[in-house]
Coordinates of C-alpha atoms in Angstrom, one line a residue:
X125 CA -48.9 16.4 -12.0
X126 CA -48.3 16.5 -15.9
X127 CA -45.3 16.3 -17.8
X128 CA -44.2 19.7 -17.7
X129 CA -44.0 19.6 -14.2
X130 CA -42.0 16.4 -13.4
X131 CA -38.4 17.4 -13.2
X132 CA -35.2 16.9 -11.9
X133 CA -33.5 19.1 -8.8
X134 CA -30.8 21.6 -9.9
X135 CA -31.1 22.1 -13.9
X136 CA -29.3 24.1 -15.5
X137 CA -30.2 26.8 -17.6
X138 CA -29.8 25.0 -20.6
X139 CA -31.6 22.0 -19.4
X140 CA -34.8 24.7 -18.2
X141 CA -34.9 26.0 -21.7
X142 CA -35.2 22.7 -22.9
X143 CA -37.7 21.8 -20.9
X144 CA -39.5 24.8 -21.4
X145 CA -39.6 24.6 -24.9
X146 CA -40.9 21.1 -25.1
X147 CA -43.9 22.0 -23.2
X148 CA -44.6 25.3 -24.8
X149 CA -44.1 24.5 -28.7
X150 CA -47.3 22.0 -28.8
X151 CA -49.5 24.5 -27.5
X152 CA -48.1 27.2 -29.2
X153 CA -48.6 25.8 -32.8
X154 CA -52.1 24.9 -31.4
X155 CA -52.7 28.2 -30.6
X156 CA -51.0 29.5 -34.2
X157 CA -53.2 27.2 -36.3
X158 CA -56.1 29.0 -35.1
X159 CA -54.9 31.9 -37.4
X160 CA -56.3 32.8 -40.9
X161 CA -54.3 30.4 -43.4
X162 CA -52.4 33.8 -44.9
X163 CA -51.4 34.8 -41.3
X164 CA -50.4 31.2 -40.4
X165 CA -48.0 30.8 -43.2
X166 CA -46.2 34.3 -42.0
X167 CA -45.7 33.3 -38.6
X168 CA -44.8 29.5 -39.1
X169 CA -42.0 30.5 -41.4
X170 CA -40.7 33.7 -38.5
X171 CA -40.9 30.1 -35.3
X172 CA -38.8 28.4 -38.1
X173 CA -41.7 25.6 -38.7
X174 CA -41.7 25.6 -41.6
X175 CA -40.0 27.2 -45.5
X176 CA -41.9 30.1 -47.2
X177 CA -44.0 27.3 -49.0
X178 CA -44.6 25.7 -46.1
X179 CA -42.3 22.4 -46.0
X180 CA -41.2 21.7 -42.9
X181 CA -37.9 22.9 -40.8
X182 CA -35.1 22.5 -38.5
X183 CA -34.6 26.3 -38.2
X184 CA -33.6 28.1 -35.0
X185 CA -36.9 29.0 -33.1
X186 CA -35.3 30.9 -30.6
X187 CA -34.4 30.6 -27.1
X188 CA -37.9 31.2 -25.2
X189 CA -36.7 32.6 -22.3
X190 CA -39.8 34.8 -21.9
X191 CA -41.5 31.1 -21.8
X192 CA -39.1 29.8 -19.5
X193 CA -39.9 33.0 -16.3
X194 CA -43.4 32.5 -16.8
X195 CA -43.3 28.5 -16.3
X196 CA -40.7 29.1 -13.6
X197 CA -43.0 31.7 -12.4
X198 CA -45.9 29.9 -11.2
X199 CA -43.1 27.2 -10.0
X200 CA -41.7 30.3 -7.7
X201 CA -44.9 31.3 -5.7
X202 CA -45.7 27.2 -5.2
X203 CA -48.3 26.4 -8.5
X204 CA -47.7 24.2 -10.9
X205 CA -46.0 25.0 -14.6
X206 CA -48.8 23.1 -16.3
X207 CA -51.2 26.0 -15.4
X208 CA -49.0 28.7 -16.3
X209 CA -48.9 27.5 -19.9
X210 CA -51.4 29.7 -21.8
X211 CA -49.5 32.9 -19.9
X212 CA -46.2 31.0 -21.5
X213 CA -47.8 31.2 -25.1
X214 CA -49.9 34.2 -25.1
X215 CA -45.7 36.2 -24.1
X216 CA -43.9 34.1 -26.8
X217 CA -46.6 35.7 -29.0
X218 CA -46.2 39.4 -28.0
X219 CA -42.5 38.9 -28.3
X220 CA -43.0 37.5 -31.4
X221 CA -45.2 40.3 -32.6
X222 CA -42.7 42.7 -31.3
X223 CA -40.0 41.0 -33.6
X224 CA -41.6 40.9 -36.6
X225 CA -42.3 44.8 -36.4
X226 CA -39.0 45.2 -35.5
X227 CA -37.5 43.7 -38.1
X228 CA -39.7 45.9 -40.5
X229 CA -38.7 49.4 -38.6
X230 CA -35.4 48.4 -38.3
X231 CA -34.6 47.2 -41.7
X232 CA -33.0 43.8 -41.0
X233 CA -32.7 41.2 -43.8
X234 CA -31.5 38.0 -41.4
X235 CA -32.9 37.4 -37.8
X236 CA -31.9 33.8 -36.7
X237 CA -29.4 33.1 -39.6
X238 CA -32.6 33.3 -42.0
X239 CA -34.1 35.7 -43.8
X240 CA -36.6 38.0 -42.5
X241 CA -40.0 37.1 -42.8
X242 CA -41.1 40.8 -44.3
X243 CA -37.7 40.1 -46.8
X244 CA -39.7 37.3 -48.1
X245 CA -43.1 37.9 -47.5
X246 CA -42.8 41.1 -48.0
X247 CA -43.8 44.4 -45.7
X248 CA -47.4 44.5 -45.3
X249 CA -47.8 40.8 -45.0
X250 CA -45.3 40.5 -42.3
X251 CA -46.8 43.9 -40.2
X252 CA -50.4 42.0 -40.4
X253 CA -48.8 38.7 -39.1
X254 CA -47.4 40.6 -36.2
X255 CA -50.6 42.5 -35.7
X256 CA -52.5 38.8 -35.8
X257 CA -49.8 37.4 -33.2
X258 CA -50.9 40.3 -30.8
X259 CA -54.4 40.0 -30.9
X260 CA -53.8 35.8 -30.6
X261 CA -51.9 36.5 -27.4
X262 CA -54.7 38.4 -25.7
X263 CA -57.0 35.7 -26.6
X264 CA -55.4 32.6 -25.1
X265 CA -55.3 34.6 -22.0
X266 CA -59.1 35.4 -21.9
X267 CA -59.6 31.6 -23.1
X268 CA -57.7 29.9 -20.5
X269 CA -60.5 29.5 -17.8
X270 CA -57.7 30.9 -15.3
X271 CA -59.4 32.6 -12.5
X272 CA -57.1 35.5 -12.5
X273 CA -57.1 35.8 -16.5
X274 CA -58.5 39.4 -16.7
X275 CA -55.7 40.4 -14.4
X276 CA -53.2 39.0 -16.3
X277 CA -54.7 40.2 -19.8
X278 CA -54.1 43.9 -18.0
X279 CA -50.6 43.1 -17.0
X280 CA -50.1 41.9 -20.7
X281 CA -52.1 44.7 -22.3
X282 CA -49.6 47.2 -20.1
X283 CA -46.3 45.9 -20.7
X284 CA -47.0 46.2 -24.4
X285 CA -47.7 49.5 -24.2
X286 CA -44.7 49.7 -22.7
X287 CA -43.3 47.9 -25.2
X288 CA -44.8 50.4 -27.5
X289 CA -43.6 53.3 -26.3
X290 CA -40.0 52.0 -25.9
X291 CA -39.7 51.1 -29.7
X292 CA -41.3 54.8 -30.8
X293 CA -38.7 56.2 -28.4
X294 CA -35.9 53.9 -29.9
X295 CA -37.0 55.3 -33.6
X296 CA -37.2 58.7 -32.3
X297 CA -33.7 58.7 -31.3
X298 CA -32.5 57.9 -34.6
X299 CA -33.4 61.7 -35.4
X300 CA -32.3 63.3 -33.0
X301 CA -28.3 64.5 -33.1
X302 CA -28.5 63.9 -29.2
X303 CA -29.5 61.7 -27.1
X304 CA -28.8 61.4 -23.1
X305 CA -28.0 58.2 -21.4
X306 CA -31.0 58.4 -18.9
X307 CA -33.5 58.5 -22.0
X308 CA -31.5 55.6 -23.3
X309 CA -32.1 53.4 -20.3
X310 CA -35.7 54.3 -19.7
X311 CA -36.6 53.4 -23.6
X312 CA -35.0 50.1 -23.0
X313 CA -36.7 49.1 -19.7
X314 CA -40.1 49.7 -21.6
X315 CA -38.9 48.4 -24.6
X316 CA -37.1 44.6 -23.3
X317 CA -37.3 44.9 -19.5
X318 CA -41.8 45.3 -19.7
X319 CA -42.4 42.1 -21.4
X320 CA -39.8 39.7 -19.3
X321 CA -41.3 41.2 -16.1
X322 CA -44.7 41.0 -17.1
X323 CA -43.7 37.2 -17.9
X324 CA -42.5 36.6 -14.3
X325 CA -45.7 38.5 -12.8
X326 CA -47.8 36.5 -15.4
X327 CA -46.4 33.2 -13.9
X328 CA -46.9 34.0 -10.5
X329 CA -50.6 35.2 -10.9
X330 CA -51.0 31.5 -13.0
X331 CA -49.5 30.4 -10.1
X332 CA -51.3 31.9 -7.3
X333 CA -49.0 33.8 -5.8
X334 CA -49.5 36.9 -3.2
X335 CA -49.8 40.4 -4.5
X336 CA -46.1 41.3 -3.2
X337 CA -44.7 37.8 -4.7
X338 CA -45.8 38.9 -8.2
X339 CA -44.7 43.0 -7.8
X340 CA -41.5 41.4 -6.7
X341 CA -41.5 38.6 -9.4
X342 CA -42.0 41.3 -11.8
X343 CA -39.2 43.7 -10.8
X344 CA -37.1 40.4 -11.1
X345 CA -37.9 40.4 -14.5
X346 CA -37.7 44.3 -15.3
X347 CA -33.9 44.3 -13.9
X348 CA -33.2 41.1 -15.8
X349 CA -34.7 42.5 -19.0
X350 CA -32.9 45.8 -18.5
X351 CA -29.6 43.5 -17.7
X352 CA -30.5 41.6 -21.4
X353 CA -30.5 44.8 -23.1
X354 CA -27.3 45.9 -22.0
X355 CA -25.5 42.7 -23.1
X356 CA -28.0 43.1 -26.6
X357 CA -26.2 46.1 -27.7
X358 CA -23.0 45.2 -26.5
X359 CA -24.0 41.9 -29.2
X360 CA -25.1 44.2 -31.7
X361 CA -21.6 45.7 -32.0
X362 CA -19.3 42.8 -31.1
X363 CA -21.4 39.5 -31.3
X364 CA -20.3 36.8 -33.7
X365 CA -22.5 36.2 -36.4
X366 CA -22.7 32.9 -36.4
X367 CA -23.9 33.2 -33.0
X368 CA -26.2 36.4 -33.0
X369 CA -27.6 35.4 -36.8
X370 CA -26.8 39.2 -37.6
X371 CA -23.6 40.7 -39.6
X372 CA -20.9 42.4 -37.3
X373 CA -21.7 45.7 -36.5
X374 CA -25.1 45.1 -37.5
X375 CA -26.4 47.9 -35.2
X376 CA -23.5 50.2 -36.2
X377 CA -24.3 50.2 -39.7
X378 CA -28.0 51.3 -39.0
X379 CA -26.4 53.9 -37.1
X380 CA -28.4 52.9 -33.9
X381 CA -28.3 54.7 -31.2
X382 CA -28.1 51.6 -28.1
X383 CA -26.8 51.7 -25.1
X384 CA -23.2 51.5 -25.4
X385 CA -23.3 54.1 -28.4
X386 CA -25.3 56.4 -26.5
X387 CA -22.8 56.5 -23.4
X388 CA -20.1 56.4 -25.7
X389 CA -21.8 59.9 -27.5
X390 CA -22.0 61.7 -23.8
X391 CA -18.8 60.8 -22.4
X392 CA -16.8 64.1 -23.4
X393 CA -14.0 62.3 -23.9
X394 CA -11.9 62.3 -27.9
X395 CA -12.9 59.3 -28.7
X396 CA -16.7 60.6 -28.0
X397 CA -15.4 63.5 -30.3
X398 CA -14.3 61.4 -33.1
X399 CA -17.4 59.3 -32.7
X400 CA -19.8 61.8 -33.5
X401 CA -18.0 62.9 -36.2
X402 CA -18.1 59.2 -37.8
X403 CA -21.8 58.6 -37.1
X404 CA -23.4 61.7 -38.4
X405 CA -21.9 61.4 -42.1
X406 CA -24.2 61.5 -44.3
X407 CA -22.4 59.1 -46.3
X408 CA -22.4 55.2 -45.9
X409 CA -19.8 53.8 -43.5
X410 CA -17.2 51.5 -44.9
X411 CA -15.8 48.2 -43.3
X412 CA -13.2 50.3 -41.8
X413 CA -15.0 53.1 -40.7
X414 CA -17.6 50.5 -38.6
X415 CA -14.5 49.1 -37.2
X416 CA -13.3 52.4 -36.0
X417 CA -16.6 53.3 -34.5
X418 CA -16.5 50.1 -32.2
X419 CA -13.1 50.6 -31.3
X420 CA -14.0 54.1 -29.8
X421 CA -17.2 53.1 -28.3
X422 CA -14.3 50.7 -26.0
X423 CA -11.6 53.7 -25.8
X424 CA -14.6 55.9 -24.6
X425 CA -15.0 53.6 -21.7
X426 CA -18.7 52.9 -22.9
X427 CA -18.6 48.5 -23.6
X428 CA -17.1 48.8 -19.8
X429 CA -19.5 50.5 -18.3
X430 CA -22.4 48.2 -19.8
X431 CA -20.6 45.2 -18.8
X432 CA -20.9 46.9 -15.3
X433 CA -24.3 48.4 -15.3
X434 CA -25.6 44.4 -16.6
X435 CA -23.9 43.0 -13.4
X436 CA -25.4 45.7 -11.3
X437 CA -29.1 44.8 -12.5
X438 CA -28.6 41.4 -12.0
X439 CA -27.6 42.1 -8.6
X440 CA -30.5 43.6 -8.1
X441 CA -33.2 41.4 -9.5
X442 CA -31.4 39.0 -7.4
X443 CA -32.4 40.9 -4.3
X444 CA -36.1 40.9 -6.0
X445 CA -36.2 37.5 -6.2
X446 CA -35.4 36.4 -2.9
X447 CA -37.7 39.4 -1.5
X448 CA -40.6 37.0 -3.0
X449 CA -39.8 34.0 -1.0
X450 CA -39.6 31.4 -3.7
X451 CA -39.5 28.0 -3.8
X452 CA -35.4 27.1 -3.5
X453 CA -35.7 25.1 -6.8
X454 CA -37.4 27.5 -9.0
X455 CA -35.5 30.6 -7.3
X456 CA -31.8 28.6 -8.0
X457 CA -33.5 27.6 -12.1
X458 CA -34.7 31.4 -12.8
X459 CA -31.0 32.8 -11.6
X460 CA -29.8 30.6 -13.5
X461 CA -31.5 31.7 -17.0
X462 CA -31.0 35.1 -16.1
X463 CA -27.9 34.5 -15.5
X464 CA -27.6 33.3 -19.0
X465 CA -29.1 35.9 -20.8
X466 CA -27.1 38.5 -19.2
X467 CA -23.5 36.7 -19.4
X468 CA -23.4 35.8 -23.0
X469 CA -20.1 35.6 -24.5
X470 CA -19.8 38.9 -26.6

């Protein structure tokens, strides 16, 4: 038994991430040194290693909860975290990949009360970074001697298509006039639901676990990915900066069209009226006018109904989770981070 798998009964979620992180961030800079010098010094400065000429930092990594269901994965269906760990670095890539493009598409300056890594590197520099991320992840997985690597390469390889296709159906919808709440749901259960249940089924296959434990694992992890988006967009509007790293009404102002906004557009009701007046301008929106928008995105009923559709899903993946027979304390430690990232203050 290694490090990474000594640990006390009944953490919290907190205490999991911590944990987590400590045994993933060794073999994740490992695995990131391997990358050509020019690619290295891109992604370094986006895990907060280091400044953009390369001195060493404090800065926010992120939370690795994608880490954190994988290890807690392979915990589940009886294996050891230990094992799991190249499945734990090869997702933290693909998310990391995904971020980096997504910052491009998207436009955003900040991401973890920082600069962007394409607003200092520039565009092309930060796309090939994310590109080299992707292709790393697929390699740690066919390097890790695992006997059920292929397997998990495919599971990878699918939820970023997934992936893919949620964030050309998330740009696609900023063209379009209209947009119906069922599309909006389906792009974001490719788009964040894929990758956290492809972590959980990637940490049960690690693990050893049954065919059903790792279909059930990874509906888990769809519901509570779908569940994190919800409460995402619901940030993206009404977060605090100093807590989501982004300006208020960040997603607003790029005149994206998430959940919330989307449900807010369909719901026939004045504010909905009013709304889609305010959105389509052509011009700018002001301070005010973003502040307007938000308010009747609530009037509309819409920041309600995510709240409620977040608790729903998490009801749900709860049901998956106990359908895969887990160990009691990995079942209690992954409710517990999903938990967390679908009940963040907003």
């Amino acid at each position: 038994m290694t490090d990474l798998d000594v640990s006390l009964d009944h953490r919290s979620a907190r205490e999991v991430l911590d944990w987590s992180r400590a045994g993933l961030d060794p073999a994740l800079r490992s695995a990131v040194d391997r990358l050509p010098d020019s690619m290295r010094a891109v992604a370094g400065y986006h895990f907060g290693w280091w400044d953009e000429d390369g001195r060493p930092t404090g800065a926010d990594a992120g939370k690795a909860i994608r880490p954190a269901l994988v290890l807690l994965g392979a915990q589940a269906v009886g294996g050891a975290a230990d094992a799991a760990l190249p499945a734990a670095v090869a997702v933290e890539l693909v998310h990391n990949f995904s971020l980096l493009h997504d910052d491009v598409m998207d436009g955003d300056t900040t991401r973890r009360h920082r600069p962007t890594a394409w607003h200092v590197f520039g565009v092309n520099p930060a796309i090939l970074a994310g590109d080299a991320l992707l292709t790393l992840a697929l390699d740690v997985l066919a390097g890790s001697g695992h006997p059920r690597a292929q397997q998990a390469i495919r599971v990878l390889s699918g939820a970023v298509q997934r992936l893919l296709d949620g964030q050309s159906a998330d740009l696609a919808f900023e063209e379009r006039t209209e947009v119906r709440p069922a599309e909006c749901v389906r792009m974001a259960e490719c788009k964040t639901g894929a990758l956290l249940g492809a972590s959980c089924a990637l940490g049960a296959l690690y693990g050893g676990g049954r065919p059903d434990q790792v279909e059930h694992l990874r509906s888990f992890g769809d519901r509570v990915g779908l569940a994190f988006q919800f409460v995402d967009d619901l940030l993206g509007i009404w977060g605090d900066p100093e807590v989501t790293g982004k300006p208020v009404y960040s997603d607003l102002q790029n005149r994206k069209k998430s959940l919330p906004v989307v449900a807010a557009l369909a719901s026939n009701t004045p504010a909905a009226h009013e709304l889609h007046t305010l959105y389509h301008r052509e011009e700018p929106l002001t301070q005010a006018d973003l502040a307007r928008a938000a308010d009747l995105i609530e009037a509309s009923g819409a920041r309600a109904w995510s709240r409620g559709r977040a608790e729903d899903l998490l009801t749900k993946a709860e049901e998956h989770l106990h359908a895969a027979t887990p160990t009691a304390r990995a079942a209690h430690e992954l409710t517990a981070i999903a938990r967390l990232a679908t009940q963040r203050d907003y």
